[in-house]
JSON list of C-alpha atoms in Angstrom, two decimals:
[
{"chain": "A", "resi": 154, "resn": "UNK", "atom": "CA", "xyz": [43.67, -77.18, -81.64]},
{"chain": "A", "resi": 155, "resn": "UNK", "atom": "CA", "xyz": [40.28, -78.03, -80.25]},
{"chain": "A", "resi": 156, "resn": "UNK", "atom": "CA", "xyz": [41.48, -77.33, -76.70]},
{"chain": "A", "resi": 157, "resn": "UNK", "atom": "CA", "xyz": [42.81, -73.90, -77.66]},
{"chain": "A", "resi": 158, "resn": "UNK", "atom": "CA", "xyz": [39.59, -72.97, -79.48]},
{"chain": "A", "resi": 159, "resn": "UNK", "atom": "CA", "xyz": [37.55, -74.12, -76.50]},
{"chain": "A", "resi": 160, "resn": "UNK", "atom": "CA", "xyz": [39.67, -71.96, -74.18]},
{"chain": "A", "resi": 161, "resn": "UNK", "atom": "CA", "xyz": [39.21, -68.95, -76.45]},
{"chain": "A", "resi": 162, "resn": "UNK", "atom": "CA", "xyz": [35.48, -69.58, -76.45]},
{"chain": "A", "resi": 163, "resn": "UNK", "atom": "CA", "xyz": [35.48, -69.66, -72.66]},
{"chain": "A", "resi": 164, "resn": "UNK", "atom": "CA", "xyz": [37.48, -66.43, -72.49]},
{"chain": "A", "resi": 165, "resn": "UNK", "atom": "CA", "xyz": [35.15, -64.72, -74.96]},
{"chain": "A", "resi": 166, "resn": "UNK", "atom": "CA", "xyz": [32.15, -65.88, -72.99]},
{"chain": "A", "resi": 167, "resn": "UNK", "atom": "CA", "xyz": [33.70, -64.57, -69.76]},
{"chain": "A", "resi": 168, "resn": "UNK", "atom": "CA", "xyz": [34.53, -61.19, -71.33]},
{"chain": "A", "resi": 169, "resn": "UNK", "atom": "CA", "xyz": [31.02, -60.88, -72.77]},
{"chain": "A", "resi": 170, "resn": "UNK", "atom": "CA", "xyz": [29.50, -61.74, -69.40]},
{"chain": "A", "resi": 171, "resn": "UNK", "atom": "CA", "xyz": [31.66, -59.14, -67.65]},
{"chain": "A", "resi": 172, "resn": "UNK", "atom": "CA", "xyz": [30.76, -56.55, -70.28]},
{"chain": "A", "resi": 173, "resn": "UNK", "atom": "CA", "xyz": [27.04, -57.20, -69.85]},
{"chain": "A", "resi": 174, "resn": "UNK", "atom": "CA", "xyz": [27.41, -56.99, -66.07]},
{"chain": "A", "resi": 175, "resn": "UNK", "atom": "CA", "xyz": [29.28, -53.71, -66.39]},
{"chain": "A", "resi": 176, "resn": "UNK", "atom": "CA", "xyz": [26.63, -52.45, -68.81]},
{"chain": "A", "resi": 177, "resn": "UNK", "atom": "CA", "xyz": [23.88, -53.42, -66.40]},
{"chain": "A", "resi": 178, "resn": "UNK", "atom": "CA", "xyz": [25.58, -51.74, -63.44]},
{"chain": "A", "resi": 179, "resn": "UNK", "atom": "CA", "xyz": [26.06, -48.54, -65.43]},
{"chain": "A", "resi": 180, "resn": "UNK", "atom": "CA", "xyz": [22.57, -48.42, -66.88]},
{"chain": "A", "resi": 181, "resn": "UNK", "atom": "CA", "xyz": [21.29, -44.86, -66.79]},
{"chain": "A", "resi": 182, "resn": "UNK", "atom": "CA", "xyz": [18.26, -43.72, -64.82]},
{"chain": "A", "resi": 183, "resn": "UNK", "atom": "CA", "xyz": [16.51, -42.97, -68.10]},
{"chain": "A", "resi": 184, "resn": "UNK", "atom": "CA", "xyz": [17.04, -46.53, -69.33]},
{"chain": "A", "resi": 185, "resn": "UNK", "atom": "CA", "xyz": [15.84, -48.05, -66.05]},
{"chain": "A", "resi": 186, "resn": "UNK", "atom": "CA", "xyz": [12.75, -45.84, -66.02]},
{"chain": "A", "resi": 187, "resn": "UNK", "atom": "CA", "xyz": [12.01, -46.84, -69.61]},
{"chain": "A", "resi": 188, "resn": "UNK", "atom": "CA", "xyz": [12.31, -50.53, -68.69]},
{"chain": "A", "resi": 189, "resn": "UNK", "atom": "CA", "xyz": [9.89, -50.04, -65.76]},
{"chain": "A", "resi": 190, "resn": "UNK", "atom": "CA", "xyz": [7.50, -48.18, -68.05]},
{"chain": "A", "resi": 191, "resn": "UNK", "atom": "CA", "xyz": [7.53, -51.01, -70.59]},
{"chain": "A", "resi": 192, "resn": "UNK", "atom": "CA", "xyz": [7.11, -53.71, -67.93]},
{"chain": "A", "resi": 193, "resn": "UNK", "atom": "CA", "xyz": [4.03, -51.96, -66.53]},
{"chain": "A", "resi": 194, "resn": "UNK", "atom": "CA", "xyz": [2.45, -51.54, -69.96]},
{"chain": "A", "resi": 195, "resn": "UNK", "atom": "CA", "xyz": [3.14, -55.21, -70.79]},
{"chain": "A", "resi": 196, "resn": "UNK", "atom": "CA", "xyz": [1.86, -56.34, -67.38]},
{"chain": "A", "resi": 197, "resn": "UNK", "atom": "CA", "xyz": [5.13, -58.17, -66.63]},
{"chain": "A", "resi": 198, "resn": "UNK", "atom": "CA", "xyz": [4.81, -58.57, -62.87]},
{"chain": "A", "resi": 199, "resn": "UNK", "atom": "CA", "xyz": [7.76, -61.01, -62.68]},
{"chain": "A", "resi": 200, "resn": "UNK", "atom": "CA", "xyz": [10.24, -59.13, -64.84]},
{"chain": "A", "resi": 201, "resn": "UNK", "atom": "CA", "xyz": [9.48, -55.81, -63.18]},
{"chain": "A", "resi": 202, "resn": "UNK", "atom": "CA", "xyz": [10.72, -57.12, -59.83]},
{"chain": "A", "resi": 203, "resn": "UNK", "atom": "CA", "xyz": [14.13, -57.80, -61.37]},
{"chain": "A", "resi": 204, "resn": "UNK", "atom": "CA", "xyz": [14.22, -54.30, -62.85]},
{"chain": "A", "resi": 205, "resn": "UNK", "atom": "CA", "xyz": [13.35, -52.85, -59.44]},
{"chain": "A", "resi": 206, "resn": "UNK", "atom": "CA", "xyz": [16.30, -54.71, -57.94]},
{"chain": "A", "resi": 207, "resn": "UNK", "atom": "CA", "xyz": [18.49, -53.17, -60.65]},
{"chain": "A", "resi": 208, "resn": "UNK", "atom": "CA", "xyz": [17.16, -49.78, -59.57]},
{"chain": "A", "resi": 209, "resn": "UNK", "atom": "CA", "xyz": [18.14, -50.41, -55.96]},
{"chain": "A", "resi": 210, "resn": "UNK", "atom": "CA", "xyz": [21.53, -51.90, -56.88]},
{"chain": "A", "resi": 211, "resn": "UNK", "atom": "CA", "xyz": [22.27, -48.89, -59.08]},
{"chain": "A", "resi": 212, "resn": "UNK", "atom": "CA", "xyz": [21.52, -46.42, -56.30]},
{"chain": "A", "resi": 213, "resn": "UNK", "atom": "CA", "xyz": [18.69, -44.78, -58.25]},
{"chain": "A", "resi": 214, "resn": "UNK", "atom": "CA", "xyz": [16.07, -42.99, -56.13]},
{"chain": "A", "resi": 215, "resn": "UNK", "atom": "CA", "xyz": [13.26, -45.58, -55.68]},
{"chain": "A", "resi": 216, "resn": "UNK", "atom": "CA", "xyz": [10.61, -42.86, -55.37]},
{"chain": "A", "resi": 217, "resn": "UNK", "atom": "CA", "xyz": [11.61, -41.39, -58.73]},
{"chain": "A", "resi": 218, "resn": "UNK", "atom": "CA", "xyz": [11.63, -44.89, -60.18]},
{"chain": "A", "resi": 219, "resn": "UNK", "atom": "CA", "xyz": [8.01, -45.37, -59.09]},
{"chain": "A", "resi": 220, "resn": "UNK", "atom": "CA", "xyz": [6.85, -41.97, -60.32]},
{"chain": "A", "resi": 221, "resn": "UNK", "atom": "CA", "xyz": [8.94, -41.53, -63.49]},
{"chain": "A", "resi": 222, "resn": "UNK", "atom": "CA", "xyz": [9.04, -45.19, -64.45]},
{"chain": "A", "resi": 223, "resn": "UNK", "atom": "CA", "xyz": [6.03, -47.12, -63.14]},
{"chain": "A", "resi": 224, "resn": "UNK", "atom": "CA", "xyz": [3.52, -44.28, -62.83]},
{"chain": "A", "resi": 225, "resn": "UNK", "atom": "CA", "xyz": [4.43, -43.07, -66.30]},
{"chain": "A", "resi": 226, "resn": "UNK", "atom": "CA", "xyz": [3.70, -46.61, -67.51]},
{"chain": "A", "resi": 227, "resn": "UNK", "atom": "CA", "xyz": [0.24, -46.44, -65.94]},
{"chain": "A", "resi": 228, "resn": "UNK", "atom": "CA", "xyz": [-0.33, -43.11, -67.69]},
{"chain": "A", "resi": 229, "resn": "UNK", "atom": "CA", "xyz": [0.36, -44.87, -70.99]},
{"chain": "A", "resi": 230, "resn": "UNK", "atom": "CA", "xyz": [-2.04, -47.63, -69.96]},
{"chain": "A", "resi": 231, "resn": "UNK", "atom": "CA", "xyz": [-4.71, -45.07, -69.11]},
{"chain": "A", "resi": 232, "resn": "UNK", "atom": "CA", "xyz": [-4.29, -43.36, -72.48]},
{"chain": "A", "resi": 233, "resn": "UNK", "atom": "CA", "xyz": [-4.48, -46.68, -74.33]},
{"chain": "A", "resi": 234, "resn": "UNK", "atom": "CA", "xyz": [-7.61, -47.63, -72.41]},
{"chain": "A", "resi": 235, "resn": "UNK", "atom": "CA", "xyz": [-9.25, -44.32, -73.32]},
{"chain": "A", "resi": 236, "resn": "UNK", "atom": "CA", "xyz": [-8.39, -44.95, -76.98]},
{"chain": "A", "resi": 237, "resn": "UNK", "atom": "CA", "xyz": [-9.72, -48.53, -76.71]},
{"chain": "A", "resi": 238, "resn": "UNK", "atom": "CA", "xyz": [-6.26, -49.89, -77.47]},
{"chain": "A", "resi": 239, "resn": "UNK", "atom": "CA", "xyz": [-6.21, -51.78, -74.14]},
{"chain": "A", "resi": 240, "resn": "UNK", "atom": "CA", "xyz": [-9.02, -53.54, -72.30]},
{"chain": "A", "resi": 241, "resn": "UNK", "atom": "CA", "xyz": [-9.90, -54.62, -68.77]},
{"chain": "A", "resi": 242, "resn": "UNK", "atom": "CA", "xyz": [-7.86, -57.88, -68.67]},
{"chain": "A", "resi": 243, "resn": "UNK", "atom": "CA", "xyz": [-4.74, -55.99, -69.81]},
{"chain": "A", "resi": 244, "resn": "UNK", "atom": "CA", "xyz": [-5.40, -53.19, -67.31]},
{"chain": "A", "resi": 245, "resn": "UNK", "atom": "CA", "xyz": [-5.53, -55.75, -64.52]},
{"chain": "A", "resi": 246, "resn": "UNK", "atom": "CA", "xyz": [-2.19, -57.22, -65.60]},
{"chain": "A", "resi": 247, "resn": "UNK", "atom": "CA", "xyz": [-0.62, -53.76, -65.66]},
{"chain": "A", "resi": 248, "resn": "UNK", "atom": "CA", "xyz": [-2.02, -53.02, -62.20]},
{"chain": "A", "resi": 249, "resn": "UNK", "atom": "CA", "xyz": [-0.55, -56.29, -60.92]},
{"chain": "A", "resi": 250, "resn": "UNK", "atom": "CA", "xyz": [2.85, -55.33, -62.31]},
{"chain": "A", "resi": 251, "resn": "UNK", "atom": "CA", "xyz": [2.56, -51.92, -60.68]},
{"chain": "A", "resi": 252, "resn": "UNK", "atom": "CA", "xyz": [1.83, -53.45, -57.29]},
{"chain": "A", "resi": 253, "resn": "UNK", "atom": "CA", "xyz": [4.75, -55.87, -57.72]},
{"chain": "A", "resi": 254, "resn": "UNK", "atom": "CA", "xyz": [7.06, -52.89, -58.27]},
{"chain": "A", "resi": 255, "resn": "UNK", "atom": "CA", "xyz": [5.62, -51.12, -55.25]},
{"chain": "A", "resi": 256, "resn": "UNK", "atom": "CA", "xyz": [6.30, -54.19, -53.08]},
{"chain": "A", "resi": 257, "resn": "UNK", "atom": "CA", "xyz": [10.00, -54.05, -53.97]},
{"chain": "A", "resi": 258, "resn": "UNK", "atom": "CA", "xyz": [10.60, -50.29, -54.02]},
{"chain": "A", "resi": 259, "resn": "UNK", "atom": "CA", "xyz": [8.31, -48.80, -51.39]},
{"chain": "A", "resi": 260, "resn": "UNK", "atom": "CA", "xyz": [10.18, -50.17, -48.32]},
{"chain": "A", "resi": 261, "resn": "UNK", "atom": "CA", "xyz": [13.26, -48.29, -49.53]},
{"chain": "A", "resi": 262, "resn": "UNK", "atom": "CA", "xyz": [11.57, -44.89, -49.89]},
{"chain": "A", "resi": 263, "resn": "UNK", "atom": "CA", "xyz": [12.44, -42.42, -47.13]},
{"chain": "A", "resi": 264, "resn": "UNK", "atom": "CA", "xyz": [9.50, -40.39, -45.86]},
{"chain": "A", "resi": 265, "resn": "UNK", "atom": "CA", "xyz": [11.22, -37.08, -46.49]},
{"chain": "A", "resi": 266, "resn": "UNK", "atom": "CA", "xyz": [11.76, -38.02, -50.14]},
{"chain": "A", "resi": 267, "resn": "UNK", "atom": "CA", "xyz": [8.03, -37.96, -50.86]},
{"chain": "A", "resi": 268, "resn": "UNK", "atom": "CA", "xyz": [5.94, -34.86, -51.44]},
{"chain": "A", "resi": 269, "resn": "UNK", "atom": "CA", "xyz": [3.08, -33.61, -49.28]},
{"chain": "A", "resi": 270, "resn": "UNK", "atom": "CA", "xyz": [0.67, -36.44, -48.54]},
{"chain": "A", "resi": 271, "resn": "UNK", "atom": "CA", "xyz": [-2.55, -37.10, -46.61]},
{"chain": "A", "resi": 272, "resn": "UNK", "atom": "CA", "xyz": [-5.66, -39.25, -46.36]},
{"chain": "A", "resi": 273, "resn": "UNK", "atom": "CA", "xyz": [-8.01, -39.60, -49.32]},
{"chain": "A", "resi": 274, "resn": "UNK", "atom": "CA", "xyz": [-11.42, -41.24, -49.51]},
{"chain": "A", "resi": 275, "resn": "UNK", "atom": "CA", "xyz": [-11.88, -42.44, -53.08]},
{"chain": "A", "resi": 276, "resn": "UNK", "atom": "CA", "xyz": [-14.76, -43.97, -55.01]},
{"chain": "A", "resi": 277, "resn": "UNK", "atom": "CA", "xyz": [-16.96, -44.00, -58.08]},
{"chain": "A", "resi": 278, "resn": "UNK", "atom": "CA", "xyz": [-20.27, -42.25, -57.46]},
{"chain": "A", "resi": 279, "resn": "UNK", "atom": "CA", "xyz": [-23.47, -44.19, -56.82]},
{"chain": "A", "resi": 280, "resn": "UNK", "atom": "CA", "xyz": [-25.05, -45.53, -60.02]},
{"chain": "A", "resi": 281, "resn": "UNK", "atom": "CA", "xyz": [-21.72, -45.84, -61.84]},
{"chain": "A", "resi": 282, "resn": "UNK", "atom": "CA", "xyz": [-19.93, -49.20, -62.01]},
{"chain": "A", "resi": 283, "resn": "UNK", "atom": "CA", "xyz": [-17.02, -48.01, -64.17]},
{"chain": "A", "resi": 284, "resn": "UNK", "atom": "CA", "xyz": [-13.92, -48.01, -61.98]},
{"chain": "A", "resi": 285, "resn": "UNK", "atom": "CA", "xyz": [-10.86, -48.54, -64.19]},
{"chain": "A", "resi": 286, "resn": "UNK", "atom": "CA", "xyz": [-9.96, -44.85, -64.16]},
{"chain": "A", "resi": 287, "resn": "UNK", "atom": "CA", "xyz": [-10.54, -44.67, -60.41]},
{"chain": "A", "resi": 288, "resn": "UNK", "atom": "CA", "xyz": [-8.33, -47.72, -59.86]},
{"chain": "A", "resi": 289, "resn": "UNK", "atom": "CA", "xyz": [-5.48, -46.16, -61.83]},
{"chain": "A", "resi": 290, "resn": "UNK", "atom": "CA", "xyz": [-5.80, -42.97, -59.78]},
{"chain": "A", "resi": 291, "resn": "UNK", "atom": "CA", "xyz": [-5.72, -45.05, -56.59]},
{"chain": "A", "resi": 292, "resn": "UNK", "atom": "CA", "xyz": [-2.51, -46.78, -57.66]},
{"chain": "A", "resi": 293, "resn": "UNK", "atom": "CA", "xyz": [-0.76, -43.53, -58.47]},
{"chain": "A", "resi": 294, "resn": "UNK", "atom": "CA", "xyz": [-1.91, -41.82, -55.27]},
{"chain": "A", "resi": 295, "resn": "UNK", "atom": "CA", "xyz": [-0.56, -44.74, -53.26]},
{"chain": "A", "resi": 296, "resn": "UNK", "atom": "CA", "xyz": [2.73, -44.51, -55.14]},
{"chain": "A", "resi": 297, "resn": "UNK", "atom": "CA", "xyz": [2.89, -40.82, -54.21]},
{"chain": "A", "resi": 298, "resn": "UNK", "atom": "CA", "xyz": [2.50, -41.78, -50.54]},
{"chain": "A", "resi": 299, "resn": "UNK", "atom": "CA", "xyz": [-1.16, -40.96, -49.92]},
{"chain": "A", "resi": 300, "resn": "UNK", "atom": "CA", "xyz": [-3.22, -43.18, -47.63]},
{"chain": "A", "resi": 301, "resn": "UNK", "atom": "CA", "xyz": [-6.20, -44.15, -49.78]},
{"chain": "A", "resi": 302, "resn": "UNK", "atom": "CA", "xyz": [-9.51, -45.50, -48.49]},
{"chain": "A", "resi": 303, "resn": "UNK", "atom": "CA", "xyz": [-11.01, -47.02, -51.63]},
{"chain": "A", "resi": 304, "resn": "UNK", "atom": "CA", "xyz": [-14.79, -47.36, -51.34]},
{"chain": "A", "resi": 305, "resn": "UNK", "atom": "CA", "xyz": [-15.04, -49.06, -54.73]},
{"chain": "A", "resi": 306, "resn": "UNK", "atom": "CA", "xyz": [-17.69, -48.42, -57.35]},
{"chain": "A", "resi": 307, "resn": "UNK", "atom": "CA", "xyz": [-21.30, -47.25, -57.20]},
{"chain": "A", "resi": 308, "resn": "UNK", "atom": "CA", "xyz": [-20.65, -45.82, -53.74]},
{"chain": "A", "resi": 309, "resn": "UNK", "atom": "CA", "xyz": [-23.69, -44.53, -51.79]},
{"chain": "A", "resi": 310, "resn": "UNK", "atom": "CA", "xyz": [-23.30, -40.77, -51.43]},
{"chain": "A", "resi": 311, "resn": "UNK", "atom": "CA", "xyz": [-23.51, -40.77, -47.65]},
{"chain": "A", "resi": 312, "resn": "UNK", "atom": "CA", "xyz": [-20.61, -43.27, -47.49]},
{"chain": "A", "resi": 313, "resn": "UNK", "atom": "CA", "xyz": [-18.20, -40.63, -48.78]},
{"chain": "A", "resi": 314, "resn": "UNK", "atom": "CA", "xyz": [-19.15, -38.31, -45.93]},
{"chain": "A", "resi": 315, "resn": "UNK", "atom": "CA", "xyz": [-19.28, -40.97, -43.22]},
{"chain": "A", "resi": 316, "resn": "UNK", "atom": "CA", "xyz": [-15.89, -42.43, -44.19]},
{"chain": "A", "resi": 317, "resn": "UNK", "atom": "CA", "xyz": [-14.29, -38.99, -44.42]},
{"chain": "A", "resi": 318, "resn": "UNK", "atom": "CA", "xyz": [-15.45, -38.19, -40.90]},
{"chain": "A", "resi": 319, "resn": "UNK", "atom": "CA", "xyz": [-14.52, -41.63, -39.52]},
{"chain": "A", "resi": 320, "resn": "UNK", "atom": "CA", "xyz": [-11.01, -41.60, -41.05]},
{"chain": "A", "resi": 321, "resn": "UNK", "atom": "CA", "xyz": [-10.39, -37.86, -40.55]},
{"chain": "A", "resi": 322, "resn": "UNK", "atom": "CA", "xyz": [-9.76, -37.66, -44.27]},
{"chain": "A", "resi": 323, "resn": "UNK", "atom": "CA", "xyz": [-8.17, -34.63, -45.89]},
{"chain": "A", "resi": 324, "resn": "UNK", "atom": "CA", "xyz": [-9.70, -35.16, -49.34]},
{"chain": "A", "resi": 325, "resn": "UNK", "atom": "CA", "xyz": [-12.67, -36.88, -50.94]},
{"chain": "A", "resi": 326, "resn": "UNK", "atom": "CA", "xyz": [-12.07, -38.00, -54.52]},
{"chain": "A", "resi": 327, "resn": "UNK", "atom": "CA", "xyz": [-15.13, -38.81, -56.64]},
{"chain": "A", "resi": 328, "resn": "UNK", "atom": "CA", "xyz": [-15.14, -40.33, -60.12]},
{"chain": "A", "resi": 329, "resn": "UNK", "atom": "CA", "xyz": [-17.95, -40.65, -62.66]},
{"chain": "A", "resi": 330, "resn": "UNK", "atom": "CA", "xyz": [-18.06, -41.91, -66.22]},
{"chain": "A", "resi": 331, "resn": "UNK", "atom": "CA", "xyz": [-21.82, -41.46, -66.67]},
{"chain": "A", "resi": 332, "resn": "UNK", "atom": "CA", "xyz": [-23.43, -38.03, -66.85]},
{"chain": "A", "resi": 333, "resn": "UNK", "atom": "CA", "xyz": [-26.30, -39.28, -64.67]},
{"chain": "A", "resi": 334, "resn": "UNK", "atom": "CA", "xyz": [-24.04, -40.36, -61.80]},
{"chain": "A", "resi": 335, "resn": "UNK", "atom": "CA", "xyz": [-22.03, -37.14, -61.80]},
{"chain": "A", "resi": 336, "resn": "UNK", "atom": "CA", "xyz": [-25.15, -35.44, -60.49]},
{"chain": "A", "resi": 337, "resn": "UNK", "atom": "CA", "xyz": [-24.46, -37.06, -57.12]},
{"chain": "A", "resi": 338, "resn": "UNK", "atom": "CA", "xyz": [-21.26, -35.06, -56.67]},
{"chain": "A", "resi": 339, "resn": "UNK", "atom": "CA", "xyz": [-22.89, -31.78, -55.60]},
{"chain": "A", "resi": 340, "resn": "UNK", "atom": "CA", "xyz": [-25.09, -33.76, -53.21]},
{"chain": "A", "resi": 341, "resn": "UNK", "atom": "CA", "xyz": [-21.99, -35.07, -51.44]},
{"chain": "A", "resi": 342, "resn": "UNK", "atom": "CA", "xyz": [-20.66, -31.52, -51.13]},
{"chain": "A", "resi": 343, "resn": "UNK", "atom": "CA", "xyz": [-23.98, -30.42, -49.65]},
{"chain": "A", "resi": 344, "resn": "UNK", "atom": "CA", "xyz": [-23.85, -33.34, -47.19]},
{"chain": "A", "resi": 345, "resn": "UNK", "atom": "CA", "xyz": [-20.39, -32.24, -46.10]},
{"chain": "A", "resi": 346, "resn": "UNK", "atom": "CA", "xyz": [-21.77, -28.77, -45.40]},
{"chain": "A", "resi": 347, "resn": "UNK", "atom": "CA", "xyz": [-24.71, -30.18, -43.42]},
{"chain": "A", "resi": 348, "resn": "UNK", "atom": "CA", "xyz": [-22.29, -32.36, -41.43]},
{"chain": "A", "resi": 349, "resn": "UNK", "atom": "CA", "xyz": [-20.24, -29.29, -40.57]},
{"chain": "A", "resi": 350, "resn": "UNK", "atom": "CA", "xyz": [-17.00, -30.61, -42.07]},
{"chain": "A", "resi": 351, "resn": "UNK", "atom": "CA", "xyz": [-16.90, -28.98, -45.51]},
{"chain": "A", "resi": 352, "resn": "UNK", "atom": "CA", "xyz": [-14.12, -26.63, -44.42]},
{"chain": "A", "resi": 353, "resn": "UNK", "atom": "CA", "xyz": [-12.05, -29.61, -43.23]},
{"chain": "A", "resi": 354, "resn": "UNK", "atom": "CA", "xyz": [-12.35, -31.79, -46.34]},
{"chain": "A", "resi": 355, "resn": "UNK", "atom": "CA", "xyz": [-11.24, -30.87, -49.85]},
{"chain": "A", "resi": 356, "resn": "UNK", "atom": "CA", "xyz": [-13.21, -32.36, -52.76]},
{"chain": "A", "resi": 357, "resn": "UNK", "atom": "CA", "xyz": [-11.59, -33.43, -56.03]},
{"chain": "A", "resi": 358, "resn": "UNK", "atom": "CA", "xyz": [-13.53, -34.87, -58.96]},
{"chain": "A", "resi": 359, "resn": "UNK", "atom": "CA", "xyz": [-12.77, -36.55, -62.27]},
{"chain": "A", "resi": 360, "resn": "UNK", "atom": "CA", "xyz": [-14.09, -38.74, -65.06]},
{"chain": "A", "resi": 361, "resn": "UNK", "atom": "CA", "xyz": [-14.93, -38.51, -68.74]},
{"chain": "A", "resi": 362, "resn": "UNK", "atom": "CA", "xyz": [-17.95, -36.14, -68.47]},
{"chain": "A", "resi": 363, "resn": "UNK", "atom": "CA", "xyz": [-16.38, -33.88, -65.85]},
{"chain": "A", "resi": 364, "resn": "UNK", "atom": "CA", "xyz": [-15.11, -30.44, -66.83]},
{"chain": "A", "resi": 365, "resn": "UNK", "atom": "CA", "xyz": [-13.50, -27.44, -65.15]},
{"chain": "A", "resi": 366, "resn": "UNK", "atom": "CA", "xyz": [-16.80, -25.62, -65.59]},
{"chain": "A", "resi": 367, "resn": "UNK", "atom": "CA", "xyz": [-18.70, -28.36, -63.77]},
{"chain": "A", "resi": 368, "resn": "UNK", "atom": "CA", "xyz": [-16.14, -28.28, -60.95]},
{"chain": "A", "resi": 369, "resn": "UNK", "atom": "CA", "xyz": [-16.75, -24.56, -60.55]},
{"chain": "A", "resi": 370, "resn": "UNK", "atom": "CA", "xyz": [-20.52, -24.96, -60.81]},
{"chain": "A", "resi": 371, "resn": "UNK", "atom": "CA", "xyz": [-20.82, -27.46, -57.96]},
{"chain": "A", "resi": 372, "resn": "UNK", "atom": "CA", "xyz": [-18.15, -25.91, -55.76]},
{"chain": "A", "resi": 373, "resn": "UNK", "atom": "CA", "xyz": [-15.58, -28.72, -55.83]},
{"chain": "A", "resi": 374, "resn": "UNK", "atom": "CA", "xyz": [-11.99, -27.81, -54.96]},
{"chain": "A", "resi": 375, "resn": "UNK", "atom": "CA", "xyz": [-10.26, -29.46, -57.89]},
{"chain": "A", "resi": 376, "resn": "UNK", "atom": "CA", "xyz": [-10.60, -31.41, -61.13]},
{"chain": "A", "resi": 377, "resn": "UNK", "atom": "CA", "xyz": [-8.18, -33.76, -62.88]},
{"chain": "A", "resi": 378, "resn": "UNK", "atom": "CA", "xyz": [-8.36, -35.48, -66.24]},
{"chain": "A", "resi": 379, "resn": "UNK", "atom": "CA", "xyz": [-5.95, -38.35, -65.48]},
{"chain": "A", "resi": 380, "resn": "UNK", "atom": "CA", "xyz": [-3.95, -40.16, -62.80]},
{"chain": "A", "resi": 381, "resn": "UNK", "atom": "CA", "xyz": [-0.77, -38.05, -62.86]},
{"chain": "A", "resi": 382, "resn": "UNK", "atom": "CA", "xyz": [-2.94, -34.95, -62.82]},
{"chain": "A", "resi": 383, "resn": "UNK", "atom": "CA", "xyz": [-4.76, -36.30, -59.77]},
{"chain": "A", "resi": 384, "resn": "UNK", "atom": "CA", "xyz": [-1.45, -36.63, -57.89]},
{"chain": "A", "resi": 385, "resn": "UNK", "atom": "CA", "xyz": [-0.51, -33.01, -58.58]},
{"chain": "A", "resi": 386, "resn": "UNK", "atom": "CA", "xyz": [-4.01, -31.87, -57.68]},
{"chain": "A", "resi": 387, "resn": "UNK", "atom": "CA", "xyz": [-4.05, -33.80, -54.40]},
{"chain": "A", "resi": 388, "resn": "UNK", "atom": "CA", "xyz": [-0.64, -32.42, -53.45]},
{"chain": "A", "resi": 389, "resn": "UNK", "atom": "CA", "xyz": [-1.84, -28.91, -54.24]},
{"chain": "A", "resi": 390, "resn": "UNK", "atom": "CA", "xyz": [-4.98, -29.34, -52.15]},
{"chain": "A", "resi": 391, "resn": "UNK", "atom": "CA", "xyz": [-2.90, -30.59, -49.22]},
{"chain": "A", "resi": 392, "resn": "UNK", "atom": "CA", "xyz": [-0.72, -27.48, -49.46]},
{"chain": "A", "resi": 393, "resn": "UNK", "atom": "CA", "xyz": [-3.86, -25.36, -49.39]},
{"chain": "A", "resi": 394, "resn": "UNK", "atom": "CA", "xyz": [-4.80, -27.12, -46.17]},
{"chain": "A", "resi": 395, "resn": "UNK", "atom": "CA", "xyz": [-1.42, -26.11, -44.77]},
{"chain": "A", "resi": 396, "resn": "UNK", "atom": "CA", "xyz": [0.01, -29.65, -44.69]}
]
C-alpha cells in the first residue's frame, strides 16, 4: 500500500511539475512585463535576471520587455519617489535591478527594433546636487538605445557645451530641482549660441520647478516631466534633426 501511494505521489509531483513548466512557457507578454515591473520596483536584481531569461525563452521582443516591463517599473519608482513613498536606498536597488535586466536583454535587441536614437549629454545644473530624477532619465534613455554622456550633478555650465562639442552630441539634457539652479539653463543656451553650435544641438530640460512656460521663455527645444516623457521627447527632437 505504501509503495502504491508513494508511486502516486511521484506521478502527481511529475504532473504538477510538467503543468508548471507548460504554464511558464505559455506565460503571456502581459504577465512577463508585469513580473519585470514588480522586480524593478522591489529592487530584485537576482530574480529579474531569471524573468529576463523567461522573456528570451518565450520569444518575447526584448526591447518591448525593457520598455513596457522594466522602464514602466522605473516610472512607478519615480512616482513613488515624488510622493515620498520610496527613498534613495530603494531607488538605488531599483536601478541595480534595471541594469541587471539590461545586461541580459540588451545583447538580444536588434538595432532596427529600436526607435530613433542619438547622443545625449546629460547632467544636473551647477549648484544642484539632486540627481535621482536625472539618473532615472539616464537609465530609460539608455534602454531606448541612446548613447548617454552623464556629467553627474552640479555640472559647471561650460561643461555641457564643451562635452557636446567634443562628443558631437545631438542633445543636451539639463535637470534642476532648485529654482536657483534652473537659472543656469538659459546661460548654457547662450553659450551654445556663442560657440556657434546652437543649431546643431537640441536642448531638453526637466525637473520639479521647470514648466512649459519656462521652456518657451529661455528658448529650450523641449520639456519633460518624467523619464518616459524624456524618451518620447528625445526621439521627437532627433526626428526634428532629420535622424
